Amino acid sequence: MSMKPAIHNTFTTNKKEDDPEELGHPPASNSQTACSEPGPPDGGFQAWGTAFGCFLVQFCGFGYIASFGVYQDYYTRIYMTNHSPSAISWIGALTSFLSVNITLFSGPLYDRGWFYQLMVVGSLLQSLSLFALSFTKPDQLYLAFIVQGVLSGFGMGLMSGPTVAVVSQHFSRKRTLVMSLVSSGTPLGSMIHPIMLNHLLNGTVGFANGVRISASFVSALLLIACLCMRTREFPAPTVSYTVVARKCSREVLFILMTVGSTSFQIGFFFPVFYLQLDSTKHGIDINFSFYSLVIMNAACFIGRCTSGIIAAYTGVLNFTIASTVACSAVIISMMALSDVADVVVLGLTYGYFSGVYIALLVPLVTVLTPDLSELGARMGICFAFTAFGGLLSGPISGALLGPQYKWWIASLFSGLIALVGSSILVVMRLIIYRRGINKSPSIAGGNT
């Protein structure tokens, strides 16, 4: 359920009635402009090999981040019982935060032609961080925070943005299709990793050997990815973040979208981090609880795949608002979780609508970008703020839980703060209606 790279499959719903070639330009800060060579080949061994390598990076990156709920549950119940859930959740929160915000640096480096260096360094950091984690002893929270939170977050951040951007060098007409295939590595990883980690950590293997097996699996896939990926164009100068930031600071709609998304994400990660622990603490069969994240992430995959089709009729912003309201309602409903049926219903519902939100966030930025050459910079600025919501989500929820596990307090707060974010997006929609911008089918739907 990680957010940024797994959402490009819905770009087809955001075509403006402009020149198709203009809309075909990749985002600025993570893009490559056409050079004197022929255009992207739209196929071939090198192109599809690069796409496969990028898929593996997403599988091992954001797919692994979405599995932190397994670590949260294991650390809280077994391995770090002397520390509060809030303190433990800082590990996953920081990983998610860095994996998004480091793209502010990896994007410009990619633009300068450092793609291979970013892939090698990022892969080494992620691999070494997981192997180092296996040497963490019980209650050594500080060591887990450094290796799993900081090092792993840096590694993922160096790789996530460039692996999405490099696809545009190899594909033009098939770019949206291939980006959706690449981004599908995230939900697939978020289903495979939890199953693997639960069986390893809670089985006979134990924590140290279990993490080493997981680290070996991730390292092997990243090695294959590095061997498969290739670049074919020289980058062009990127748009200045400073210039774009000045423009964004004067745009009310962009500000409302950023503030609303940031507020929403403060509550967004509560189910991601705590659904498995919640079901376990309520006496639900532990073997079933291990699959609660798998159920949620499977529904998230469906949400991502279907969001583009539905948004073509409802409009990107309208469907985004609907998904955030639904997510807020589900988060509040988690205070009533008590049996297997509750876990299934809440997991499926939240997974689907959270997948819709993740899938539509980049297209929402796109339809509000008047100059697509600034899209990459605008995405970076927006995500730099929204990442703070993800950083605060887990720790705040854990602090509200407390040692007595007062689930209703954490659920109510997370749901209400997410609903505040939804309300800000509603205000944004009303402003668009008042200004008469809703004639755009990308924003308001095809029937408006």
Tab-separated table of C-alpha atoms in Angstrom:
chain	number	residue	atom	x	y	z
A	1	MET	CA	0.000	0.000	0.000
A	2	SER	CA	2.590	2.210	-0.493
A	3	MET	CA	1.646	5.229	-2.382
A	4	LYS	CA	3.683	6.885	-5.080
A	5	PRO	CA	4.891	4.402	-7.677
A	6	ALA	CA	1.881	2.177	-7.845
A	7	ILE	CA	-0.623	4.564	-9.375
A	8	HIS	CA	0.315	5.182	-12.963
A	9	ASN	CA	-2.218	2.683	-14.275
A	10	THR	CA	-4.906	5.364	-14.122
A	11	PHE	CA	-3.199	7.964	-16.299
A	12	THR	CA	-5.488	7.049	-19.162
A	13	THR	CA	-8.355	8.698	-17.315
A	14	ASN	CA	-6.630	12.049	-17.210
A	15	LYS	CA	-6.233	12.937	-20.854
A	16	LYS	CA	-7.046	16.542	-21.435
A	17	GLU	CA	-8.474	17.730	-24.680
A	18	ASP	CA	-5.113	18.992	-25.813
A	19	ASP	CA	-2.583	17.819	-28.308
A	20	PRO	CA	-1.896	14.092	-27.679
A	21	GLU	CA	1.808	14.627	-28.177
A	22	GLU	CA	1.860	17.237	-25.429
A	23	LEU	CA	0.169	14.837	-23.011
A	24	GLY	CA	2.641	12.182	-24.012
A	25	HIS	CA	5.549	14.026	-22.427
A	26	PRO	CA	6.800	12.282	-19.300
A	27	PRO	CA	6.880	14.187	-15.986
A	28	ALA	CA	9.625	16.752	-15.787
A	29	SER	CA	11.770	15.845	-12.783
A	30	ASN	CA	11.595	12.146	-13.465
A	31	SER	CA	11.508	12.244	-17.226
A	32	GLN	CA	13.593	12.145	-20.319
A	33	THR	CA	12.942	14.365	-23.306
A	34	ALA	CA	13.265	13.198	-26.836
A	35	CYS	CA	16.704	13.384	-28.350
A	36	SER	CA	18.004	13.169	-31.892
A	37	GLU	CA	17.619	9.365	-31.813
A	38	PRO	CA	14.382	7.650	-32.920
A	39	GLY	CA	11.564	7.517	-30.381
A	40	PRO	CA	11.068	4.769	-27.817
A	41	PRO	CA	10.939	1.314	-29.446
A	42	ASP	CA	7.742	0.241	-27.608
A	43	GLY	CA	9.096	-3.261	-27.248
A	44	GLY	CA	12.105	-5.475	-27.659
A	45	PHE	CA	14.216	-7.503	-25.266
A	46	GLN	CA	15.937	-4.505	-23.654
A	47	ALA	CA	12.687	-2.593	-23.157
A	48	TRP	CA	10.777	-5.474	-21.604
A	49	GLY	CA	13.807	-6.485	-19.574
A	50	THR	CA	13.906	-2.974	-18.113
A	51	ALA	CA	10.179	-3.141	-17.348
A	52	PHE	CA	10.657	-6.484	-15.589
A	53	GLY	CA	13.534	-5.100	-13.531
A	54	CYS	CA	11.458	-2.076	-12.524
A	55	PHE	CA	8.621	-4.430	-11.540
A	56	LEU	CA	10.990	-6.315	-9.239
A	57	VAL	CA	12.171	-3.081	-7.609
A	58	GLN	CA	8.581	-2.096	-6.826
A	59	PHE	CA	7.922	-5.620	-5.528
A	60	CYS	CA	10.895	-5.385	-3.146
A	61	GLY	CA	10.420	-1.708	-2.265
A	62	PHE	CA	6.943	-0.422	-1.578
A	63	GLY	CA	5.658	-3.983	-1.508
A	64	TYR	CA	7.918	-4.616	1.489
A	65	ILE	CA	6.901	-1.359	3.190
A	66	ALA	CA	3.248	-2.434	3.013
A	67	SER	CA	4.237	-5.553	4.959
A	68	PHE	CA	5.403	-3.649	8.030
A	69	GLY	CA	2.190	-4.583	9.806
A	70	VAL	CA	3.726	-8.041	10.263
A	71	TYR	CA	6.765	-6.545	12.007
A	72	GLN	CA	4.529	-4.239	14.053
A	73	ASP	CA	2.541	-7.212	15.322
A	74	TYR	CA	5.617	-9.375	15.994
A	75	TYR	CA	7.602	-6.618	17.704
A	76	THR	CA	4.658	-5.585	19.897
A	77	ARG	CA	3.654	-9.075	21.031
A	78	ILE	CA	6.968	-10.943	21.123
A	79	TYR	CA	10.234	-9.245	20.240
A	80	MET	CA	10.117	-5.737	21.705
A	81	THR	CA	7.568	-5.988	24.488
A	82	ASN	CA	9.313	-3.323	26.567
A	83	HIS	CA	8.449	-0.665	23.983
A	84	SER	CA	5.074	0.872	23.177
A	85	PRO	CA	3.289	0.331	19.844
A	86	SER	CA	3.783	4.039	19.150
A	87	ALA	CA	7.550	3.801	19.508
A	88	ILE	CA	7.680	0.685	17.340
A	89	SER	CA	5.543	2.244	14.611
A	90	TRP	CA	8.161	4.970	14.093
A	91	ILE	CA	10.214	2.353	12.232
A	92	GLY	CA	7.603	1.764	9.539
A	93	ALA	CA	6.573	5.411	9.468
A	94	LEU	CA	10.130	6.589	8.841
A	95	THR	CA	10.681	3.970	6.139
A	96	SER	CA	7.570	5.137	4.298
A	97	PHE	CA	8.496	8.803	4.772
A	98	LEU	CA	12.052	8.445	3.466
A	99	SER	CA	11.083	6.222	0.540
A	100	VAL	CA	8.886	9.063	-0.739
A	101	ASN	CA	10.925	12.134	0.208
A	102	ILE	CA	14.297	10.830	-0.963
A	103	THR	CA	12.883	10.993	-4.491
A	104	LEU	CA	13.375	14.758	-4.211
A	105	PHE	CA	17.090	13.974	-4.486
A	106	SER	CA	17.046	10.809	-6.587
A	107	GLY	CA	14.948	12.548	-9.273
A	108	PRO	CA	17.526	15.245	-10.084
A	109	LEU	CA	20.319	12.648	-9.909
A	110	TYR	CA	18.432	10.503	-12.383
A	111	ASP	CA	18.025	13.550	-14.626
A	112	ARG	CA	21.831	13.896	-14.609
A	113	GLY	CA	22.298	10.327	-15.833
A	114	TRP	CA	23.039	8.551	-12.532
A	115	PHE	CA	20.436	5.822	-13.002
A	116	TYR	CA	22.779	2.838	-12.604
A	117	GLN	CA	24.526	4.316	-9.579
A	118	LEU	CA	21.154	4.934	-7.907
A	119	MET	CA	20.064	1.350	-8.564
A	120	VAL	CA	23.269	-0.208	-7.243
A	121	VAL	CA	23.506	1.963	-4.123
A	122	GLY	CA	19.788	1.642	-3.391
A	123	SER	CA	19.847	-2.137	-3.778
A	124	LEU	CA	22.905	-2.460	-1.535
A	125	LEU	CA	21.359	-0.265	1.165
A	126	GLN	CA	18.107	-2.209	1.196
A	127	SER	CA	19.858	-5.576	1.165
A	128	LEU	CA	22.352	-4.644	3.872
A	129	SER	CA	19.642	-3.101	6.039
A	130	LEU	CA	17.647	-6.348	6.103
A	131	PHE	CA	20.695	-8.501	6.838
A	132	ALA	CA	21.717	-6.078	9.584
A	133	LEU	CA	18.186	-6.282	11.002
A	134	SER	CA	18.637	-10.014	11.552
A	135	PHE	CA	21.339	-9.244	14.135
A	136	THR	CA	18.952	-7.108	16.199
A	137	LYS	CA	18.401	-8.577	19.647
A	138	PRO	CA	15.107	-8.441	21.564
A	139	ASP	CA	14.179	-4.917	22.696
A	140	GLN	CA	16.979	-3.290	20.664
A	141	LEU	CA	14.575	-0.783	19.178
A	142	TYR	CA	17.281	1.762	18.397
A	143	LEU	CA	19.132	-0.687	16.140
A	144	ALA	CA	15.950	-1.708	14.317
A	145	PHE	CA	15.098	1.965	13.888
A	146	ILE	CA	18.459	2.701	12.260
A	147	VAL	CA	18.736	-0.289	9.925
A	148	GLN	CA	15.078	-0.941	9.112
A	149	GLY	CA	13.808	2.623	9.301
A	150	VAL	CA	16.659	4.812	8.053
A	151	LEU	CA	18.848	2.624	5.816
A	152	SER	CA	15.995	0.747	4.192
A	153	GLY	CA	14.054	3.978	3.634
A	154	PHE	CA	17.042	5.600	1.941
A	155	GLY	CA	17.585	2.573	-0.280
A	156	MET	CA	13.968	2.420	-1.411
A	157	GLY	CA	13.846	6.174	-1.955
A	158	LEU	CA	16.864	6.079	-4.261
A	159	MET	CA	15.234	3.454	-6.480
A	160	SER	CA	11.481	4.094	-6.470
A	161	GLY	CA	11.209	7.239	-8.627
A	162	PRO	CA	13.875	6.432	-11.252
A	163	THR	CA	12.468	2.938	-11.876
A	164	VAL	CA	9.116	4.459	-12.828
A	165	ALA	CA	10.681	7.225	-14.923
A	166	VAL	CA	13.045	4.997	-16.919
A	167	VAL	CA	10.079	3.179	-18.458
A	168	SER	CA	9.350	6.305	-20.539
A	169	GLN	CA	12.682	5.846	-22.320
A	170	HIS	CA	11.564	2.509	-23.766
A	171	PHE	CA	7.826	2.903	-24.317
A	172	SER	CA	5.598	5.560	-25.860
A	173	ARG	CA	2.282	4.166	-27.090
A	174	LYS	CA	2.394	1.349	-24.531
A	175	ARG	CA	3.711	3.546	-21.744
A	176	THR	CA	0.531	3.552	-19.649
A	177	LEU	CA	0.141	-0.212	-19.958
A	178	VAL	CA	3.745	-0.883	-19.024
A	179	MET	CA	3.673	1.562	-16.107
A	180	SER	CA	0.614	-0.236	-14.772
A	181	LEU	CA	2.446	-3.553	-15.067
A	182	VAL	CA	5.480	-2.115	-13.297
A	183	SER	CA	3.388	-0.585	-10.532
A	184	SER	CA	1.584	-3.893	-9.992
A	185	GLY	CA	4.771	-5.092	-8.310
A	186	THR	CA	3.773	-3.119	-5.203
A	187	PRO	CA	0.430	-4.827	-4.466
A	188	LEU	CA	1.839	-8.214	-5.438
A	189	GLY	CA	4.748	-7.709	-3.041
A	190	SER	CA	2.350	-6.557	-0.328
A	191	MET	CA	0.595	-9.923	-0.638
A	192	ILE	CA	3.642	-12.206	-0.899
A	193	HIS	CA	5.884	-10.623	1.752
A	194	PRO	CA	3.332	-10.762	4.630
A	195	ILE	CA	2.669	-14.462	4.022
A	196	MET	CA	6.386	-15.208	3.892
A	197	LEU	CA	7.272	-13.090	6.932
A	198	ASN	CA	4.448	-14.443	9.088
A	199	HIS	CA	5.465	-18.031	8.427
A	200	LEU	CA	9.141	-17.272	9.008
A	201	LEU	CA	8.912	-15.069	12.100
A	202	ASN	CA	6.152	-16.986	13.843
A	203	GLY	CA	7.328	-20.452	12.797
A	204	THR	CA	10.237	-22.625	13.858
A	205	VAL	CA	12.815	-20.575	11.950
A	206	GLY	CA	12.867	-17.670	14.399
A	207	PHE	CA	13.492	-13.970	13.941
A	208	ALA	CA	17.181	-13.935	12.978
A	209	ASN	CA	17.094	-16.704	10.397
A	210	GLY	CA	13.662	-15.651	9.180
A	211	VAL	CA	14.809	-12.116	8.416
A	212	ARG	CA	17.946	-13.477	6.720
A	213	ILE	CA	15.831	-15.668	4.457
A	214	SER	CA	13.649	-12.687	3.607
A	215	ALA	CA	16.757	-10.558	3.017
A	216	SER	CA	18.241	-13.198	0.706
A	217	PHE	CA	14.998	-13.357	-1.267
A	218	VAL	CA	14.874	-9.565	-1.657
A	219	SER	CA	18.595	-9.341	-2.480
A	220	ALA	CA	18.326	-11.969	-5.219
A	221	LEU	CA	15.410	-10.167	-6.841
A	222	LEU	CA	17.196	-6.808	-6.675
A	223	LEU	CA	20.300	-8.344	-8.273
A	224	ILE	CA	18.175	-9.649	-11.141
A	225	ALA	CA	16.545	-6.224	-11.435
A	226	CYS	CA	19.895	-4.428	-11.690
A	227	LEU	CA	21.039	-6.833	-14.406
A	228	CYS	CA	17.838	-6.354	-16.423
A	229	MET	CA	17.423	-2.567	-16.421
A	230	ARG	CA	18.961	-0.387	-19.134
A	231	THR	CA	18.771	3.282	-20.166
A	232	ARG	CA	18.805	4.518	-23.750
A	233	GLU	CA	18.574	8.344	-23.720
A	234	PHE	CA	20.521	11.220	-22.304
A	235	PRO	CA	18.459	13.341	-19.900
A	236	ALA	CA	17.526	16.956	-20.454
A	237	PRO	CA	17.697	19.711	-17.833
A	238	THR	CA	14.929	19.515	-15.266
A	239	VAL	CA	12.405	22.177	-14.333
A	240	SER	CA	13.453	24.301	-11.368
A	241	TYR	CA	11.718	23.239	-8.171
A	242	THR	CA	11.978	26.814	-6.875
A	243	VAL	CA	10.063	28.286	-9.808
A	244	VAL	CA	7.361	25.618	-9.634
A	245	ALA	CA	7.095	25.974	-5.839
A	246	ARG	CA	6.390	29.707	-6.235
A	247	LYS	CA	3.597	28.940	-8.694
A	248	CYS	CA	2.100	26.261	-6.435
A	249	SER	CA	2.128	28.601	-3.437
A	250	ARG	CA	-0.258	30.907	-5.316
A	251	GLU	CA	-2.672	28.179	-6.476
A	252	VAL	CA	-5.556	27.618	-4.058
A	253	LEU	CA	-6.571	24.291	-5.581
A	254	PHE	CA	-3.071	22.837	-5.318
A	255	ILE	CA	-2.774	23.992	-1.705
A	256	LEU	CA	-6.150	22.482	-0.779
A	257	MET	CA	-5.269	19.195	-2.482
A	258	THR	CA	-1.942	19.012	-0.646
A	259	VAL	CA	-3.365	19.955	2.765
A	260	GLY	CA	-6.330	17.609	2.343
A	261	SER	CA	-4.156	14.679	1.300
A	262	THR	CA	-1.712	15.307	4.153
A	263	SER	CA	-4.517	15.379	6.718
A	264	PHE	CA	-6.084	12.254	5.239
A	265	GLN	CA	-2.824	10.318	5.382
A	266	ILE	CA	-2.428	10.965	9.114
A	267	GLY	CA	-5.269	8.492	9.543
A	268	PHE	CA	-4.636	6.477	6.389
A	269	PHE	CA	-1.900	4.183	7.733
A	270	PHE	CA	-3.722	3.098	10.910
A	271	PRO	CA	-5.194	-0.081	9.327
A	272	VAL	CA	-1.971	-0.760	7.424
A	273	PHE	CA	0.096	-0.821	10.625
A	274	TYR	CA	-2.438	-2.137	13.129
A	275	LEU	CA	-5.059	-4.367	11.465
A	276	GLN	CA	-3.131	-7.586	12.149
A	277	LEU	CA	-2.334	-6.573	15.734
A	278	ASP	CA	-5.943	-5.487	16.248
A	279	SER	CA	-7.323	-8.834	15.123
A	280	THR	CA	-4.772	-10.742	17.210
A	281	LYS	CA	-5.485	-8.763	20.374
A	282	HIS	CA	-9.225	-9.388	19.963
A	283	GLY	CA	-8.698	-13.121	20.302
A	284	ILE	CA	-9.183	-13.976	16.637
A	285	ASP	CA	-7.363	-17.132	15.525
A	286	ILE	CA	-3.734	-16.132	15.102
A	287	ASN	CA	-3.317	-18.135	11.886
A	288	PHE	CA	-6.199	-16.191	10.337
A	289	SER	CA	-4.902	-12.888	11.694
A	290	PHE	CA	-1.670	-13.472	9.779
A	291	TYR	CA	-3.690	-13.213	6.553
A	292	SER	CA	-5.537	-10.012	7.454
A	293	LEU	CA	-2.970	-7.867	5.620
A	294	VAL	CA	-3.063	-10.219	2.633
A	295	ILE	CA	-6.838	-9.801	2.402
A	296	MET	CA	-6.520	-6.027	2.589
A	297	ASN	CA	-3.709	-5.823	0.037
A	298	ALA	CA	-5.504	-8.141	-2.389
A	299	ALA	CA	-8.515	-5.804	-2.310
A	300	CYS	CA	-6.106	-2.866	-2.693
A	301	PHE	CA	-4.801	-4.442	-5.902
A	302	ILE	CA	-8.343	-4.651	-7.283
A	303	GLY	CA	-8.996	-1.043	-6.292
A	304	ARG	CA	-5.932	0.154	-8.150
A	305	CYS	CA	-6.853	-1.776	-11.280
A	306	THR	CA	-10.486	-0.632	-11.445
A	307	SER	CA	-10.063	2.983	-10.337
A	308	GLY	CA	-9.121	4.229	-13.796
A	309	ILE	CA	-12.190	2.659	-15.419
A	310	ILE	CA	-14.623	4.127	-12.883
A	311	ALA	CA	-12.891	7.522	-12.714
A	312	ALA	CA	-13.431	7.913	-16.461
A	313	TYR	CA	-17.148	8.296	-15.702
A	314	THR	CA	-17.134	9.886	-12.259
A	315	GLY	CA	-14.124	12.182	-12.607
A	316	VAL	CA	-10.831	11.858	-10.801
A	317	LEU	CA	-11.584	14.274	-7.974
A	318	ASN	CA	-15.117	12.967	-7.377
A	319	PHE	CA	-13.939	9.375	-7.077
A	320	THR	CA	-11.008	10.446	-4.901
A	321	ILE	CA	-13.408	12.164	-2.506
A	322	ALA	CA	-15.662	9.094	-2.427
A	323	SER	CA	-12.703	6.827	-1.653
A	324	THR	CA	-11.408	9.036	1.169
A	325	VAL	CA	-14.849	9.252	2.784
A	326	ALA	CA	-15.237	5.468	2.557
A	327	CYS	CA	-11.765	4.930	4.057
A	328	SER	CA	-12.560	7.313	6.907
A	329	ALA	CA	-15.777	5.431	7.680
A	330	VAL	CA	-13.966	2.081	7.694
A	331	ILE	CA	-11.245	3.384	10.018
A	332	ILE	CA	-13.864	4.576	12.502
A	333	SER	CA	-15.634	1.211	12.164
A	334	MET	CA	-12.495	-0.598	13.307
A	335	MET	CA	-13.471	0.205	16.904
A	336	ALA	CA	-16.196	-2.452	16.499
A	337	LEU	CA	-13.861	-5.199	15.237
A	338	SER	CA	-14.499	-8.394	17.187
A	339	ASP	CA	-14.583	-11.486	14.958
A	340	VAL	CA	-13.388	-13.022	11.700
A	341	ALA	CA	-16.261	-11.573	9.663
A	342	ASP	CA	-15.334	-8.064	10.818
A	343	VAL	CA	-11.725	-8.528	9.739
A	344	VAL	CA	-12.778	-9.778	6.299
A	345	VAL	CA	-15.339	-7.035	5.670
A	346	LEU	CA	-13.166	-4.204	7.003
A	347	GLY	CA	-10.061	-5.548	5.248
A	348	LEU	CA	-11.771	-5.913	1.872
A	349	THR	CA	-13.567	-2.568	2.064
A	350	TYR	CA	-10.592	-0.580	3.273
A	351	GLY	CA	-8.228	-2.357	0.911
A	352	TYR	CA	-10.361	-1.533	-2.125
A	353	PHE	CA	-10.952	2.148	-1.382
A	354	SER	CA	-7.400	2.749	-0.183
A	355	GLY	CA	-6.244	1.265	-3.488
A	356	VAL	CA	-8.500	3.705	-5.324
A	357	TYR	CA	-7.056	6.644	-3.379
A	358	ILE	CA	-3.473	5.552	-4.035
A	359	ALA	CA	-4.197	5.062	-7.722
A	360	LEU	CA	-5.828	8.463	-8.207
A	361	LEU	CA	-3.435	10.715	-6.307
A	362	VAL	CA	-0.969	11.244	-9.174
A	363	PRO	CA	-3.758	11.665	-11.774
A	364	LEU	CA	-5.326	14.256	-9.454
A	365	VAL	CA	-2.067	16.209	-9.460
A	366	THR	CA	-1.964	15.770	-13.241
A	367	VAL	CA	-5.381	17.276	-13.995
A	368	LEU	CA	-4.493	20.287	-11.840
A	369	THR	CA	-1.196	20.873	-13.665
A	370	PRO	CA	-1.589	23.433	-16.477
A	371	ASP	CA	1.924	22.807	-17.844
A	372	LEU	CA	2.768	19.094	-17.960
A	373	SER	CA	6.477	19.886	-18.114
A	374	GLU	CA	6.103	20.824	-14.428
A	375	LEU	CA	4.314	17.626	-13.441
A	376	GLY	CA	7.338	15.900	-11.941
A	377	ALA	CA	8.219	18.911	-9.813
A	378	ARG	CA	4.613	19.338	-8.669
A	379	MET	CA	4.420	15.678	-7.722
A	380	GLY	CA	7.623	16.004	-5.731
A	381	ILE	CA	6.369	19.088	-3.894
A	382	CYS	CA	2.983	17.517	-3.149
A	383	PHE	CA	4.446	14.224	-1.902
A	384	ALA	CA	7.051	16.030	0.189
A	385	PHE	CA	4.172	17.366	2.303
A	386	THR	CA	1.862	14.349	2.225
A	387	ALA	CA	4.724	12.124	3.370
A	388	PHE	CA	4.635	13.937	6.712
A	389	GLY	CA	1.102	12.641	7.166
A	390	GLY	CA	2.391	9.095	6.737
A	391	LEU	CA	5.266	9.810	9.105
A	392	LEU	CA	2.899	10.889	11.889
A	393	SER	CA	0.146	8.329	11.306
A	394	GLY	CA	1.573	5.232	12.975
A	395	PRO	CA	3.210	6.889	16.000
A	396	ILE	CA	0.141	8.990	16.832
A	397	SER	CA	-2.132	5.961	16.570
A	398	GLY	CA	0.227	3.915	18.722
A	399	ALA	CA	0.377	6.649	21.366
A	400	LEU	CA	-3.424	6.772	21.480
A	401	LEU	CA	-3.605	2.998	21.837
A	402	GLY	CA	-1.401	3.041	24.912
A	403	PRO	CA	-0.426	-0.055	26.898
A	404	GLN	CA	-4.123	-0.848	27.500
A	405	TYR	CA	-4.825	-1.028	23.733
A	406	LYS	CA	-7.757	1.396	23.664
A	407	TRP	CA	-8.687	0.683	20.088
A	408	TRP	CA	-11.732	2.958	20.015
A	409	ILE	CA	-9.648	6.057	20.757
A	410	ALA	CA	-7.092	5.383	18.016
A	411	SER	CA	-9.794	4.352	15.520
A	412	LEU	CA	-11.937	7.410	16.228
A	413	PHE	CA	-9.044	9.866	15.988
A	414	SER	CA	-7.614	8.315	12.810
A	415	GLY	CA	-11.033	8.200	11.173
A	416	LEU	CA	-11.923	11.773	12.085
A	417	ILE	CA	-8.593	13.252	10.960
A	418	ALA	CA	-8.970	11.355	7.688
A	419	LEU	CA	-12.493	12.753	7.374
A	420	VAL	CA	-11.099	16.261	7.834
A	421	GLY	CA	-8.863	15.623	4.829
A	422	SER	CA	-11.893	14.419	2.866
A	423	SER	CA	-13.770	17.597	3.800
A	424	ILE	CA	-10.933	19.762	2.473
A	425	LEU	CA	-11.142	17.915	-0.845
A	426	VAL	CA	-14.889	18.585	-0.864
A	427	VAL	CA	-14.163	22.309	-0.419
A	428	MET	CA	-11.758	22.041	-3.322
A	429	ARG	CA	-14.524	20.456	-5.439
A	430	LEU	CA	-16.963	23.256	-4.555
A	431	ILE	CA	-14.422	25.884	-5.594
A	432	ILE	CA	-13.947	24.108	-8.916
A	433	TYR	CA	-17.720	24.088	-9.404
A	434	ARG	CA	-18.015	27.783	-8.562
A	435	ARG	CA	-15.237	28.645	-10.989
A	436	GLY	CA	-16.844	26.618	-13.752
A	437	ILE	CA	-13.815	24.345	-14.189
A	438	ASN	CA	-16.000	21.253	-13.829
A	439	LYS	CA	-16.528	21.190	-17.586
A	440	SER	CA	-13.304	19.185	-17.762
A	441	PRO	CA	-14.187	15.469	-17.915
A	442	SER	CA	-10.889	14.647	-16.208
A	443	ILE	CA	-12.042	16.451	-13.082
A	444	ALA	CA	-15.796	16.110	-13.007
A	445	GLY	CA	-16.494	13.039	-15.107
A	446	GLY	CA	-17.589	12.397	-18.626
A	447	ASN	CA	-21.203	13.319	-18.107
A	448	THR	CA	-20.678	16.748	-16.600
